[in-house]
mmCIF file of C-alpha atoms in Angstrom:
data_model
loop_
_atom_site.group_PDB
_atom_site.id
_atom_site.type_symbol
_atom_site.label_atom_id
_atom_site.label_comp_id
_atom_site.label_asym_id
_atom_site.label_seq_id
_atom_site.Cartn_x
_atom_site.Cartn_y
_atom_site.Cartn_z
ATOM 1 C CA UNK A 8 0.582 -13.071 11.389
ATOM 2 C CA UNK A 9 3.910 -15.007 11.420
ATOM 3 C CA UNK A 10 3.521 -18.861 10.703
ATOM 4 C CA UNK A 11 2.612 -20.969 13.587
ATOM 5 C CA UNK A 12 6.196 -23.087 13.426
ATOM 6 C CA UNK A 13 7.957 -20.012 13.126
ATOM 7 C CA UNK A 14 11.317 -20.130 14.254
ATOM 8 C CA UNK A 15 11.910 -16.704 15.246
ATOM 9 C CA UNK A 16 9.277 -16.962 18.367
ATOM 10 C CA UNK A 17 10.410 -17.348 21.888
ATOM 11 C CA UNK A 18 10.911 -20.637 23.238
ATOM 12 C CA UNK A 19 11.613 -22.694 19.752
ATOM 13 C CA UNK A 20 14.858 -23.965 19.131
ATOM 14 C CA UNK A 21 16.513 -23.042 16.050
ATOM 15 C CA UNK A 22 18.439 -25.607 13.962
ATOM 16 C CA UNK A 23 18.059 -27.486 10.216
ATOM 17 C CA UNK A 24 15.176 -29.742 11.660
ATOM 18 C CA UNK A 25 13.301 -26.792 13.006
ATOM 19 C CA UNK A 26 13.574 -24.795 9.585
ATOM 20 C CA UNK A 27 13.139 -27.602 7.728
ATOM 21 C CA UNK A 28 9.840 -28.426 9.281
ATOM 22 C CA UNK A 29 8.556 -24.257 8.974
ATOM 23 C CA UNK A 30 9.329 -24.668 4.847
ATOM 24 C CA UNK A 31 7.209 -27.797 5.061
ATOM 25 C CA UNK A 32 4.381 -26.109 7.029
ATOM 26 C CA UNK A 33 4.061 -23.209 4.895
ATOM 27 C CA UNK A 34 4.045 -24.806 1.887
ATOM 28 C CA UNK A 35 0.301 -25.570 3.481
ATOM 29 C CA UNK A 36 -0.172 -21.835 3.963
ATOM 30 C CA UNK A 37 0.909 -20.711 0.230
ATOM 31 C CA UNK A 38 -1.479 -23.505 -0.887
ATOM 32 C CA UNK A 39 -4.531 -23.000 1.147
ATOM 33 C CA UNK A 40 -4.047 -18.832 0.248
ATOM 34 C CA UNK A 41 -3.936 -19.664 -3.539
ATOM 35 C CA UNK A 42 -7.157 -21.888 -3.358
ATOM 36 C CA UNK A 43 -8.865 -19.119 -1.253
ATOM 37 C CA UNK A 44 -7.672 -16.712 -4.185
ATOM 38 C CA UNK A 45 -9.423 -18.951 -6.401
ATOM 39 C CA UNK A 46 -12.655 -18.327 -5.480
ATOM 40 C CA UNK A 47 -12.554 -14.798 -7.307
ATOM 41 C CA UNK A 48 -12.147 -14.021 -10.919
ATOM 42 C CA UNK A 49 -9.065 -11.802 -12.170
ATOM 43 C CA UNK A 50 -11.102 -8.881 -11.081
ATOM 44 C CA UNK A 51 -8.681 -6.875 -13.493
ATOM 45 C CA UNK A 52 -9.823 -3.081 -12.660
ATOM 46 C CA UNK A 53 -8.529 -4.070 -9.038
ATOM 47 C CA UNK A 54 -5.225 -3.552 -10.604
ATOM 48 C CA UNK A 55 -5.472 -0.722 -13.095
ATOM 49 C CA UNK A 56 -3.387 2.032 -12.286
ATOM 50 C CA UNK A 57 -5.484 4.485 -13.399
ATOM 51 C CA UNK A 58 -8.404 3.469 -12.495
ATOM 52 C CA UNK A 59 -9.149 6.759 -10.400
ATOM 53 C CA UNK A 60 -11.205 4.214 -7.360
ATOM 54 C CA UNK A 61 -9.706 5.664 -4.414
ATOM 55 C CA UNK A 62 -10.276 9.868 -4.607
ATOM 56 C CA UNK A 63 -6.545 11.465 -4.228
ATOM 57 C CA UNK A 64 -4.583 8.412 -4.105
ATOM 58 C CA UNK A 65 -2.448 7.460 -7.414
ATOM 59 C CA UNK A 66 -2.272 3.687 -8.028
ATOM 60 C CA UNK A 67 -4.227 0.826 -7.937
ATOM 61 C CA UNK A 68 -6.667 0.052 -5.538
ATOM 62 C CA UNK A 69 -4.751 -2.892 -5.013
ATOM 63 C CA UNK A 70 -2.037 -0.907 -4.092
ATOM 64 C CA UNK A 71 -4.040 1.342 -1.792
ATOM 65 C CA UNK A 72 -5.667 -1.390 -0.019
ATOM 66 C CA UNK A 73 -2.328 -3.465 0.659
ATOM 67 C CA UNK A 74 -0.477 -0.032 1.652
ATOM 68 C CA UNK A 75 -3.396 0.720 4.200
ATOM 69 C CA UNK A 76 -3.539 -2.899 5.535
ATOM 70 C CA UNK A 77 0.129 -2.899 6.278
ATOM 71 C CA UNK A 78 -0.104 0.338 8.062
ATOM 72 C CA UNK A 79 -2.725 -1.006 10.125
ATOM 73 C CA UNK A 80 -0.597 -4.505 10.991
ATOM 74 C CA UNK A 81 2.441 -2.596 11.514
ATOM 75 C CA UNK A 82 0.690 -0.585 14.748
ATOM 76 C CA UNK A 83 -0.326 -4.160 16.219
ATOM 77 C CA UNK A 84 3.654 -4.980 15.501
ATOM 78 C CA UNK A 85 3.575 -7.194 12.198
ATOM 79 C CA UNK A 86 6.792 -6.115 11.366
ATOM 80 C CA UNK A 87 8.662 -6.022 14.482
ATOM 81 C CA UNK A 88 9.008 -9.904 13.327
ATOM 82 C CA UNK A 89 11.661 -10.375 11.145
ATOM 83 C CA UNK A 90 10.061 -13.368 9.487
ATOM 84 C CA UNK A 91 7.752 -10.349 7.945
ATOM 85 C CA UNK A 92 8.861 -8.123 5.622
ATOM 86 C CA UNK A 93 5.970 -4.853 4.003
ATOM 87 C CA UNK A 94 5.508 -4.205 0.320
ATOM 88 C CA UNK A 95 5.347 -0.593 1.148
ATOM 89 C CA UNK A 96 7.764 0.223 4.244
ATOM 90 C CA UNK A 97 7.994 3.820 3.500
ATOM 91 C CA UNK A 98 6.741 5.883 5.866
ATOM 92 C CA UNK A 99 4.715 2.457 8.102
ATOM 93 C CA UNK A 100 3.795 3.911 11.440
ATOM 94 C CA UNK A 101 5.012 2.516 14.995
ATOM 95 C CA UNK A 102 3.587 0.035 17.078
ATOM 96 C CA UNK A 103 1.615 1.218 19.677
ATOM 97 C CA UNK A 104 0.938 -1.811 21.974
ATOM 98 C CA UNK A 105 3.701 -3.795 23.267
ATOM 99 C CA UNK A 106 5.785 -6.372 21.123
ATOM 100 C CA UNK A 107 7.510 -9.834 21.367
ATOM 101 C CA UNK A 108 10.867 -9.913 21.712
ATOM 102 C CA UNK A 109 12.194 -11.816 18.952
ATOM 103 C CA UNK A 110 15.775 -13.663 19.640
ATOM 104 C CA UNK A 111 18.445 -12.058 17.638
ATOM 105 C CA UNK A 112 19.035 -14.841 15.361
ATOM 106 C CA UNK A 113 19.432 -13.819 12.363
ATOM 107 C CA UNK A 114 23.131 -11.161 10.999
ATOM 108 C CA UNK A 115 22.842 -7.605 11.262
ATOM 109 C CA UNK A 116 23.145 -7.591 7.270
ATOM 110 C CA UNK A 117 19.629 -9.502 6.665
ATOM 111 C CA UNK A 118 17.579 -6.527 7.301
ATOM 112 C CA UNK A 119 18.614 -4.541 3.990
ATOM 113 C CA UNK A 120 17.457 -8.269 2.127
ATOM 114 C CA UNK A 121 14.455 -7.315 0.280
ATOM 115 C CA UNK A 122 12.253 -8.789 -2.506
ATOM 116 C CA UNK A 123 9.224 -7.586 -1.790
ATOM 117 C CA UNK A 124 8.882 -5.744 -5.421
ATOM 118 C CA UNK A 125 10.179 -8.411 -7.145
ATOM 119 C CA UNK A 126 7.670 -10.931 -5.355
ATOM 120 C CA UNK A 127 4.998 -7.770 -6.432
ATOM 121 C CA UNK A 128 5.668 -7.838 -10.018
ATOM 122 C CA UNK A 129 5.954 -11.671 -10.187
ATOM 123 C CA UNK A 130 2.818 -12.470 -8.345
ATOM 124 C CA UNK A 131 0.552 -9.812 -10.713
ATOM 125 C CA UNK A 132 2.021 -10.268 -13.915
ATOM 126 C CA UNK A 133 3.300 -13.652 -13.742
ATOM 127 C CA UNK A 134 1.516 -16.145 -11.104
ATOM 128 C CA UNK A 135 -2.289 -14.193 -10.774
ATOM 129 C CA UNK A 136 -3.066 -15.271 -14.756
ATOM 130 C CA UNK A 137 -2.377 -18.127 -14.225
ATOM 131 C CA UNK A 138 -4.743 -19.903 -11.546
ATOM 132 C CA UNK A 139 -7.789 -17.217 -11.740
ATOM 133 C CA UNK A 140 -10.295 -17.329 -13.895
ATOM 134 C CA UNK A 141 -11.113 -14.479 -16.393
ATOM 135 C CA UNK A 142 -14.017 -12.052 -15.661
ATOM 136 C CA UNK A 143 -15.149 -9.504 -12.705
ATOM 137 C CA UNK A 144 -17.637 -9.724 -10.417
ATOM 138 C CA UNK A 145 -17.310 -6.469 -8.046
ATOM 139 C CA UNK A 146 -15.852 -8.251 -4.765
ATOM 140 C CA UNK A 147 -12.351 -5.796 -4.890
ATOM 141 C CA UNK A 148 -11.921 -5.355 -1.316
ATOM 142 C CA UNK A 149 -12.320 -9.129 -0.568
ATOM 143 C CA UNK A 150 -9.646 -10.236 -4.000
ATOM 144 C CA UNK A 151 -7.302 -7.553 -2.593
ATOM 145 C CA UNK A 152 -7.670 -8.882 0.781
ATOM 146 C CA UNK A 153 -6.919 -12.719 -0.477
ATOM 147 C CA UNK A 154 -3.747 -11.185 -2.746
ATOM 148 C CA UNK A 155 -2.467 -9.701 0.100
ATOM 149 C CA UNK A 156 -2.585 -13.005 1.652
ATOM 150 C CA UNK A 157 -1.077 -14.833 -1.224
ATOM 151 C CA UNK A 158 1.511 -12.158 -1.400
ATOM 152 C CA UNK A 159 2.255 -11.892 2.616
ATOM 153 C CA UNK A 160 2.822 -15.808 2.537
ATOM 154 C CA UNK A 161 4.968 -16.309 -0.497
ATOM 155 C CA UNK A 162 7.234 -13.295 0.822
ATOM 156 C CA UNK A 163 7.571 -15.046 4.220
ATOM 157 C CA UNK A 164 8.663 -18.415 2.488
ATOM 158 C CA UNK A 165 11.088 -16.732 0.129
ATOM 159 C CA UNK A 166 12.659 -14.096 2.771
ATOM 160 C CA UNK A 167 12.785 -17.527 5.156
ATOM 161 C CA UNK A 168 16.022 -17.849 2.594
ATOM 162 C CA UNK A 169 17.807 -15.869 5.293
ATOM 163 C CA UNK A 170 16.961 -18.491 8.345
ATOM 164 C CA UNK A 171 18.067 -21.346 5.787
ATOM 165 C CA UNK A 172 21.717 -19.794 5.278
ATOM 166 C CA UNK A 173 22.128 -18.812 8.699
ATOM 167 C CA UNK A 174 21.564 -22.128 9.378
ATOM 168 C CA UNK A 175 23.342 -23.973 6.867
ATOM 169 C CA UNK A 176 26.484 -21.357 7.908
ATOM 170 C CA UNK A 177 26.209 -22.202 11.921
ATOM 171 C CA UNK A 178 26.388 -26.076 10.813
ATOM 172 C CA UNK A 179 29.386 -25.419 8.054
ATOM 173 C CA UNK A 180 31.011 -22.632 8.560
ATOM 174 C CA UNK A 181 33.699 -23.543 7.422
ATOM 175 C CA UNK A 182 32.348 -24.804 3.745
ATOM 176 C CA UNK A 183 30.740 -21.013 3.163
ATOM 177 C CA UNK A 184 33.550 -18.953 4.537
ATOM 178 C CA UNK A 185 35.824 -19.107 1.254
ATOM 179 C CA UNK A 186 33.188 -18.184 -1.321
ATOM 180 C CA UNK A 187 32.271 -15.639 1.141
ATOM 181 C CA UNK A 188 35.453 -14.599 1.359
ATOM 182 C CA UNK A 189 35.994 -14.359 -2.112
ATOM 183 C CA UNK A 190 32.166 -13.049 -2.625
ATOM 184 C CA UNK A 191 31.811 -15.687 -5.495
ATOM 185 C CA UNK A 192 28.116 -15.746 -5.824
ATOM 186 C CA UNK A 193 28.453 -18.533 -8.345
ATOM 187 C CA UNK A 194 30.470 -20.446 -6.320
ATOM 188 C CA UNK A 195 27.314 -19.830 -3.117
ATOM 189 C CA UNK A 196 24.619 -20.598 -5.414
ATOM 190 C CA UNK A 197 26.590 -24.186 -6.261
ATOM 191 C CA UNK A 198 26.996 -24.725 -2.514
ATOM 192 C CA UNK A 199 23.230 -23.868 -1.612
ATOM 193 C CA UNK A 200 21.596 -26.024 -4.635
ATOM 194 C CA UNK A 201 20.633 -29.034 -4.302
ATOM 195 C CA UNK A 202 18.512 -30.742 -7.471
ATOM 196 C CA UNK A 203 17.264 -33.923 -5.604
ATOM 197 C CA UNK A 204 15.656 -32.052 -2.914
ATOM 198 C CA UNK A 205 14.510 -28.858 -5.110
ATOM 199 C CA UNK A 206 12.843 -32.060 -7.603
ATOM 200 C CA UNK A 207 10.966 -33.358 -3.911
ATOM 201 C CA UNK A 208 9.229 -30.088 -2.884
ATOM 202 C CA UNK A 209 8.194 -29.348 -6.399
ATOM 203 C CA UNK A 210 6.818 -32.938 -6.116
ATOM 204 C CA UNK A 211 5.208 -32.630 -2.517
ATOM 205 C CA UNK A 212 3.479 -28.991 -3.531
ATOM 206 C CA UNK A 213 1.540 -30.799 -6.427
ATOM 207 C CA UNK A 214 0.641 -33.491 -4.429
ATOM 208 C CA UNK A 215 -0.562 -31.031 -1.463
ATOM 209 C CA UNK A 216 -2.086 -28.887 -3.634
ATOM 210 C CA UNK A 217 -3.679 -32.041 -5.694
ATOM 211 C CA UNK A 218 -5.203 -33.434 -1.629
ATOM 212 C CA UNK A 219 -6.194 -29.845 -0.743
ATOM 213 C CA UNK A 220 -7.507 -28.679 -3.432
ATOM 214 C CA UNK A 221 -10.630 -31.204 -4.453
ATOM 215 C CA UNK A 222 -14.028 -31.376 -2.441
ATOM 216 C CA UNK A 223 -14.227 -34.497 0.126
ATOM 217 C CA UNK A 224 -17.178 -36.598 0.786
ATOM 218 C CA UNK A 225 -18.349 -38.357 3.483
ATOM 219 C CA UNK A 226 -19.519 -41.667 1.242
ATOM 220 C CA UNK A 227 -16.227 -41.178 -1.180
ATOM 221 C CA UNK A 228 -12.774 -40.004 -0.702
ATOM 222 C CA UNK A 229 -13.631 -37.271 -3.115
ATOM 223 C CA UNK A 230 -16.498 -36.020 -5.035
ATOM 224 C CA UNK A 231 -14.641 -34.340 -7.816
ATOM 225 C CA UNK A 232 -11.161 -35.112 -10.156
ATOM 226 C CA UNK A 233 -11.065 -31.061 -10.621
ATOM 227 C CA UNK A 234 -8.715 -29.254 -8.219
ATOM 228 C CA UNK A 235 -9.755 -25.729 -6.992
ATOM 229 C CA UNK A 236 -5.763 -24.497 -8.227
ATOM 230 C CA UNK A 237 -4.358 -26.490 -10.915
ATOM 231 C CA UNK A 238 -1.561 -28.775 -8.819
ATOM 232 C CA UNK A 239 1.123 -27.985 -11.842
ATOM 233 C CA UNK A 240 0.607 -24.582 -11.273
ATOM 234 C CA UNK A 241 1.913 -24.786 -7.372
ATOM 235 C CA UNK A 242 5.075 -26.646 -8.512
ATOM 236 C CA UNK A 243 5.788 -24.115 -11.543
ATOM 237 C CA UNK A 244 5.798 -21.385 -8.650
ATOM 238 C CA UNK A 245 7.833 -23.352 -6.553
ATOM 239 C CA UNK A 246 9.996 -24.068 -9.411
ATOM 240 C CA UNK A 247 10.076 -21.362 -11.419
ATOM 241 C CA UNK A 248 10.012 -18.507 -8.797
ATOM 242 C CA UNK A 249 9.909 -19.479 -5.022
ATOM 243 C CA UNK A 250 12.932 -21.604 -4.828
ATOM 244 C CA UNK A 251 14.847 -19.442 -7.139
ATOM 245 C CA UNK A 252 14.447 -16.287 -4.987
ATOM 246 C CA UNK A 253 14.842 -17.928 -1.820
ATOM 247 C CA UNK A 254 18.122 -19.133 -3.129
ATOM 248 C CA UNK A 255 18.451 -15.585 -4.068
ATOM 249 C CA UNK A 256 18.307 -14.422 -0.552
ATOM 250 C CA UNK A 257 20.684 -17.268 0.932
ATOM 251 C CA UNK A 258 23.283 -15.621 -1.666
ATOM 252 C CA UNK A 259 22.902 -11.732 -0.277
ATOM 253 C CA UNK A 260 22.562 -13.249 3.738
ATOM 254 C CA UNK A 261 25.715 -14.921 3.140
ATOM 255 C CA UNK A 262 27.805 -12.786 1.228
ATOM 256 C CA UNK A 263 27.079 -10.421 4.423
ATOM 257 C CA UNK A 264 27.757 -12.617 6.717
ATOM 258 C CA UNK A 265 31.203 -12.116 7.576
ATOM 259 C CA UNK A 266 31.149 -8.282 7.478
#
């Protein structure tokens, strides 16, 4: 479910140290998913579209088993969070056991902020190839069930984009409220980058991923150089993709925000 240092849970404060400290914590999630990912080849007919797998249903079994597992979450209230958004919210059926009550934190505006396809097309075509090894070895239902994990945690840390500018907007209001104004995207995207601290993540994933990722002894710090997910390969997704989007989402949240 939601990350444990979520800050959209009852009782937790919410303020730039308390975000700040959920990025950092699932940075662990996103790294310990992609090493558990690992384990499995590509598994490519997992992911063939016409693969005919699943009698009546058109897609990939991918698709089907992700579609089913979210309609299954969504009855124990997954997505009554809004730190949780589905790949497939058409049609998801009610809860039907009692939720939390999340605190309204979070605009009206962020719940038309999706990137759930985009984080869909990226993760198969773009990310998958390049930390799994080639070849198939039958286990679909447990490599779908690891992507969906993969998946469910990089959305979370990318649609967390909306937490960071309502943050950053309840601290500076006043810094936002002209390019808002003026809905000058460019002029957002200057105010929400910053290079120093983009250059430290990328540099604190590969060392995570370089710690987590290799087998520990009890005579020797570690028994092996090899890492279970190449350690470039976490800050390329950080670079290259999580960051980006999450910057992507700050932009829509805030050019909302004064509606």
């Amino acid at each position: 479910m939601a990350d444990s240092s979520s800050v959209s849970g009852s009782g937790n404060a919410f303020n730039l140290d308390t975000v700040r400290d959920s990025l950092i914590r699932q940075e662990d999630t996103i790294i310990f998913n992609l090493i558990e990912r690992a384990r499995f080849p590509l598994n490519s007919p997992l992911y063939d579209q016409n693969s005919g797998l699943v009698p009546g249903f058109s897609g990939s079994l991918v698709h089907f088993i992700v579609k089913e597992t979210e309609a299954v979450q969504a009855k124990a209230g997954r997505y009554e969070n809004p730190e949780e958004n589905p790949f497939f919210p058409d049609g998801l059926p009610s809860p039907i056991m009692p939720t939390t009550k999340y605190p309204k934190i979070l605009y009206p505006a962020a719940v038309s902020i999706n990137m759930s396809k985009t984080i869909w097309d990226m993760y198969f075509n773009q990310l998958l190839p390049l930390f799994v090894d080639k070849g198939d070895d039958g286990n679909y239902a447990s490599t779908a069930a690891s992507d969906l994990d993969c998946l469910q945690a990089i959305s979370r840390r990318i649609h967390y984009g909306k937490y960071v500018a309502e943050v950053k907007f309840r601290e500076s209001p006043k810094e936002y409220e002209p390019a808002i104004l003026a809905q000058d995207k460019n002029a957002l995207m200057k105010l929400l980058t910053f290079e120093k601290v983009e250059e430290m993540v990328k540099k604190r994933v590969e060392k995570k991923a370089l710690v987590f990722g290799r087998e520990v002894s009890l005579d020797t710090n570690f028994t092996s150089e090899k890492c279970k997910v190449d350690p470039s390969v976490v800050s390329r997704l950080y670079d290259e993709w999580i960051m980006p989007l999450t910057k992507q989402v700050q932009v829509q949240y805030l050019l909302r925000r004064l509606d």
